[in-house]
Amino acid sequence: MSKTRCHEARNCHDVSESEQAVLVKYWCGRMTVPNFISIARLLGVPILVWALIEGDWLLAFLIFILAGVSDAVDGAIARHFNQQSTLGLYLDPIADKVLLMTVFVGLGLLGRLPAWLAVAVVSRDLLIIAAVLLSYVMGQPVKVRPLLISKMTTLAQLVLAAVALAEPAFGLSLGGLILVLVAITAVLTGLSATAYLVEWLRHMASDDDPKREEGDPT
């Protein structure tokens, strides 16, 4: 959170010292610079949608690239300046998923990418979100832990989306490259969805194990 907000939390005279401490911990501890960058990435999505609707491919490409760079920057800041937070653990992947789902749906509707691939990408992300929420509702929250296959999938999706946006933005002819990237992205999307499903089922089954509930270490 901004220094002004933190200063206001520290100097609020209408609450007790203990309440002030809670406010300071909340605003200064959770709202870090990386979290603001993630929020800015989310706020850029409507602009990206507008650019796609208007056919301003260059603007859409630049926004997408800027969002990708900001994703790397907020991660670096969080690691090197000890600004990692629980909020950021959820906010960063949410921003990434919203951005990618928006781009793939837009490119699918505009005929720049196969519609079935857009459906696959969006369905995978929605199923992951639904699984996390269901685990939380059932009192068995699953820890957010990106798998290697998931990182590879995200990278493939980012590269494909960037290439698909660059083609009309710069008047390029990249049909062959896009077909290869579509195939790679489709395979990785399916594999990552399967991997997450297996991990989720294993997590839910282990938490339901009566031996664990009784404290049996096995």
Tab-separated table of C-alpha atoms in Angstrom:
chain	number	residue	atom	x	y	z
A	1	MET	CA	0.000	0.000	0.000
A	2	SER	CA	1.168	3.546	-0.536
A	3	LYS	CA	3.172	5.402	2.119
A	4	THR	CA	0.233	7.781	2.534
A	5	ARG	CA	-2.127	4.927	3.405
A	6	CYS	CA	0.407	3.452	5.815
A	7	HIS	CA	0.909	6.882	7.407
A	8	GLU	CA	-2.836	7.313	7.798
A	9	ALA	CA	-3.092	3.889	9.427
A	10	ARG	CA	-0.389	4.779	11.930
A	11	ASN	CA	-1.859	8.159	12.793
A	12	CYS	CA	-5.530	7.297	13.085
A	13	HIS	CA	-6.749	8.674	16.434
A	14	ASP	CA	-10.202	7.054	16.324
A	15	VAL	CA	-8.982	3.528	17.014
A	16	SER	CA	-7.001	1.828	19.744
A	17	GLU	CA	-3.277	1.098	19.463
A	18	SER	CA	-3.988	-2.579	18.863
A	19	GLU	CA	-6.420	-1.728	16.044
A	20	GLN	CA	-3.849	0.645	14.560
A	21	ALA	CA	-1.298	-2.166	14.605
A	22	VAL	CA	-3.732	-4.390	12.731
A	23	LEU	CA	-4.376	-1.648	10.158
A	24	VAL	CA	-0.653	-1.058	9.627
A	25	LYS	CA	-0.016	-4.785	9.223
A	26	TYR	CA	-2.884	-5.076	6.733
A	27	TRP	CA	-2.144	-2.053	4.541
A	28	CYS	CA	1.645	-2.108	4.678
A	29	GLY	CA	2.142	-5.861	4.784
A	30	ARG	CA	-0.321	-6.998	2.140
A	31	MET	CA	-0.453	-4.181	-0.394
A	32	THR	CA	3.088	-4.415	-1.703
A	33	VAL	CA	4.545	-2.994	-4.908
A	34	PRO	CA	4.197	-6.355	-6.735
A	35	ASN	CA	0.513	-6.447	-5.742
A	36	PHE	CA	-0.037	-2.978	-7.215
A	37	ILE	CA	1.645	-4.134	-10.433
A	38	SER	CA	-0.688	-7.147	-10.571
A	39	ILE	CA	-3.694	-4.864	-10.055
A	40	ALA	CA	-2.439	-2.582	-12.830
A	41	ARG	CA	-2.200	-5.643	-15.079
A	42	LEU	CA	-5.834	-6.431	-14.329
A	43	LEU	CA	-6.871	-2.849	-15.067
A	44	GLY	CA	-5.156	-3.106	-18.441
A	45	VAL	CA	-7.452	-5.941	-19.542
A	46	PRO	CA	-10.431	-3.681	-20.462
A	47	ILE	CA	-8.110	-1.540	-22.583
A	48	LEU	CA	-6.865	-4.673	-24.314
A	49	VAL	CA	-10.442	-5.757	-25.005
A	50	TRP	CA	-11.238	-2.332	-26.464
A	51	ALA	CA	-8.140	-2.509	-28.696
A	52	LEU	CA	-9.188	-5.934	-30.011
A	53	ILE	CA	-12.741	-4.749	-30.693
A	54	GLU	CA	-11.469	-1.677	-32.538
A	55	GLY	CA	-8.956	-3.710	-34.514
A	56	ASP	CA	-6.020	-1.748	-33.081
A	57	TRP	CA	-3.652	-4.691	-33.201
A	58	LEU	CA	-0.539	-2.683	-32.423
A	59	LEU	CA	-2.042	-1.283	-29.221
A	60	ALA	CA	-3.269	-4.751	-28.232
A	61	PHE	CA	0.189	-6.196	-28.865
A	62	LEU	CA	1.925	-3.463	-26.846
A	63	ILE	CA	-0.463	-3.863	-23.891
A	64	PHE	CA	0.052	-7.623	-23.920
A	65	ILE	CA	3.848	-7.314	-24.020
A	66	LEU	CA	3.796	-4.676	-21.270
A	67	ALA	CA	1.658	-6.988	-19.138
A	68	GLY	CA	4.104	-9.836	-19.700
A	69	VAL	CA	7.070	-7.662	-18.727
A	70	SER	CA	5.237	-6.422	-15.632
A	71	ASP	CA	4.621	-10.030	-14.607
A	72	ALA	CA	8.361	-10.702	-14.645
A	73	VAL	CA	9.101	-7.424	-12.865
A	74	ASP	CA	6.672	-7.946	-9.982
A	75	GLY	CA	8.053	-11.437	-9.427
A	76	ALA	CA	11.615	-10.120	-9.304
A	77	ILE	CA	10.660	-7.342	-6.888
A	78	ALA	CA	8.825	-9.778	-4.622
A	79	ARG	CA	11.832	-12.118	-4.452
A	80	HIS	CA	14.688	-9.637	-4.178
A	81	PHE	CA	13.024	-7.086	-1.889
A	82	ASN	CA	11.175	-9.545	0.359
A	83	GLN	CA	7.744	-8.300	-0.701
A	84	GLN	CA	6.092	-11.666	-1.076
A	85	SER	CA	2.608	-11.851	0.435
A	86	THR	CA	-0.342	-14.206	0.694
A	87	LEU	CA	-2.431	-11.767	-1.334
A	88	GLY	CA	0.190	-11.711	-4.071
A	89	LEU	CA	0.258	-15.511	-4.118
A	90	TYR	CA	-3.334	-15.423	-5.382
A	91	LEU	CA	-3.464	-12.029	-7.120
A	92	ASP	CA	-0.564	-12.627	-9.514
A	93	PRO	CA	-1.875	-15.884	-11.068
A	94	ILE	CA	-5.400	-14.444	-11.199
A	95	ALA	CA	-4.120	-11.466	-13.194
A	96	ASP	CA	-2.228	-13.817	-15.516
A	97	LYS	CA	-5.233	-16.062	-16.074
A	98	VAL	CA	-7.632	-13.166	-16.709
A	99	LEU	CA	-5.197	-11.672	-19.221
A	100	LEU	CA	-4.614	-14.937	-21.081
A	101	MET	CA	-8.274	-15.967	-21.099
A	102	THR	CA	-9.244	-12.545	-22.446
A	103	VAL	CA	-6.654	-12.659	-25.213
A	104	PHE	CA	-7.472	-16.221	-26.284
A	105	VAL	CA	-11.224	-15.584	-26.311
A	106	GLY	CA	-10.699	-12.385	-28.307
A	107	LEU	CA	-8.352	-14.013	-30.812
A	108	GLY	CA	-10.705	-16.988	-31.106
A	109	LEU	CA	-13.738	-14.809	-31.808
A	110	LEU	CA	-11.777	-12.756	-34.334
A	111	GLY	CA	-10.572	-15.872	-36.149
A	112	ARG	CA	-6.911	-15.377	-35.334
A	113	LEU	CA	-6.745	-18.603	-33.324
A	114	PRO	CA	-8.852	-21.782	-33.425
A	115	ALA	CA	-12.003	-21.408	-31.354
A	116	TRP	CA	-11.517	-24.879	-29.857
A	117	LEU	CA	-8.141	-23.852	-28.462
A	118	ALA	CA	-9.654	-20.779	-26.819
A	119	VAL	CA	-12.304	-23.015	-25.247
A	120	ALA	CA	-9.619	-25.436	-24.023
A	121	VAL	CA	-7.501	-22.673	-22.472
A	122	VAL	CA	-10.443	-21.014	-20.740
A	123	SER	CA	-11.935	-24.327	-19.579
A	124	ARG	CA	-8.640	-25.416	-18.013
A	125	ASP	CA	-8.281	-22.205	-16.036
A	126	LEU	CA	-11.911	-22.187	-14.923
A	127	LEU	CA	-11.662	-25.786	-13.761
A	128	ILE	CA	-8.534	-24.985	-11.739
A	129	ILE	CA	-10.245	-22.007	-10.116
A	130	ALA	CA	-13.359	-24.106	-9.398
A	131	ALA	CA	-11.246	-26.861	-7.814
A	132	VAL	CA	-9.469	-24.386	-5.534
A	133	LEU	CA	-12.761	-22.815	-4.461
A	134	LEU	CA	-14.392	-26.211	-3.884
A	135	SER	CA	-11.463	-27.309	-1.734
A	136	TYR	CA	-11.816	-24.149	0.345
A	137	VAL	CA	-15.580	-24.555	0.760
A	138	MET	CA	-15.118	-28.173	1.852
A	139	GLY	CA	-12.601	-27.112	4.490
A	140	GLN	CA	-9.695	-28.722	2.659
A	141	PRO	CA	-7.921	-25.724	1.098
A	142	VAL	CA	-5.291	-26.685	-1.417
A	143	LYS	CA	-2.000	-24.819	-1.455
A	144	VAL	CA	-1.427	-22.814	-4.625
A	145	ARG	CA	1.677	-24.410	-6.104
A	146	PRO	CA	2.413	-24.051	-9.829
A	147	LEU	CA	3.655	-27.255	-11.429
A	148	LEU	CA	6.485	-27.375	-13.959
A	149	ILE	CA	4.070	-28.462	-16.696
A	150	SER	CA	1.862	-25.506	-15.783
A	151	LYS	CA	4.769	-23.071	-16.170
A	152	MET	CA	5.563	-24.590	-19.558
A	153	THR	CA	1.897	-24.251	-20.565
A	154	THR	CA	1.763	-20.604	-19.515
A	155	LEU	CA	4.945	-19.880	-21.472
A	156	ALA	CA	3.553	-21.574	-24.586
A	157	GLN	CA	0.287	-19.651	-24.278
A	158	LEU	CA	2.127	-16.349	-23.851
A	159	VAL	CA	4.340	-16.954	-26.891
A	160	LEU	CA	1.391	-18.047	-29.044
A	161	ALA	CA	-0.720	-15.046	-28.035
A	162	ALA	CA	2.169	-12.648	-28.661
A	163	VAL	CA	2.847	-14.120	-32.121
A	164	ALA	CA	-0.866	-14.109	-33.009
A	165	LEU	CA	-1.091	-10.422	-32.032
A	166	ALA	CA	2.164	-9.497	-33.771
A	167	GLU	CA	1.087	-10.943	-37.118
A	168	PRO	CA	-1.651	-8.356	-37.861
A	169	ALA	CA	0.065	-5.626	-35.826
A	170	PHE	CA	3.152	-5.637	-38.059
A	171	GLY	CA	1.682	-7.114	-41.234
A	172	LEU	CA	3.649	-10.349	-40.941
A	173	SER	CA	2.897	-13.785	-42.378
A	174	LEU	CA	3.347	-16.246	-39.514
A	175	GLY	CA	0.729	-18.875	-40.329
A	176	GLY	CA	3.156	-21.806	-40.216
A	177	LEU	CA	4.681	-20.759	-36.908
A	178	ILE	CA	1.236	-20.211	-35.393
A	179	LEU	CA	0.116	-23.708	-36.412
A	180	VAL	CA	3.141	-25.233	-34.657
A	181	LEU	CA	2.559	-23.118	-31.544
A	182	VAL	CA	-1.138	-24.043	-31.535
A	183	ALA	CA	-0.249	-27.739	-31.493
A	184	ILE	CA	2.320	-27.308	-28.710
A	185	THR	CA	-0.035	-25.166	-26.642
A	186	ALA	CA	-2.920	-27.618	-27.059
A	187	VAL	CA	-0.827	-30.579	-25.895
A	188	LEU	CA	0.621	-28.722	-22.915
A	189	THR	CA	-2.797	-27.355	-21.923
A	190	GLY	CA	-4.236	-30.869	-21.864
A	191	LEU	CA	-1.273	-32.292	-19.937
A	192	SER	CA	-1.303	-29.521	-17.344
A	193	ALA	CA	-5.060	-29.869	-16.822
A	194	THR	CA	-4.587	-33.603	-16.240
A	195	ALA	CA	-1.672	-33.009	-13.862
A	196	TYR	CA	-3.672	-30.518	-11.789
A	197	LEU	CA	-6.637	-32.892	-11.681
A	198	VAL	CA	-4.446	-35.723	-10.390
A	199	GLU	CA	-2.858	-33.452	-7.762
A	200	TRP	CA	-6.256	-32.159	-6.650
A	201	LEU	CA	-7.784	-35.628	-6.364
A	202	ARG	CA	-4.743	-36.813	-4.408
A	203	HIS	CA	-5.036	-33.825	-2.065
A	204	MET	CA	-8.749	-34.345	-1.457
A	205	ALA	CA	-8.305	-38.098	-0.912
A	206	SER	CA	-5.423	-37.655	1.535
A	207	ASP	CA	-7.354	-35.126	3.623
A	208	ASP	CA	-10.274	-37.557	3.792
A	209	ASP	CA	-8.031	-40.366	5.041
A	210	PRO	CA	-9.355	-41.379	8.479
A	211	LYS	CA	-5.882	-42.412	9.591
A	212	ARG	CA	-4.623	-38.859	9.067
A	213	GLU	CA	-7.569	-37.448	10.985
A	214	GLU	CA	-6.664	-39.707	13.921
A	215	GLY	CA	-3.093	-38.482	13.840
A	216	ASP	CA	-1.567	-41.557	12.244
A	217	PRO	CA	1.641	-40.317	10.501
A	218	THR	CA	1.261	-42.987	7.842
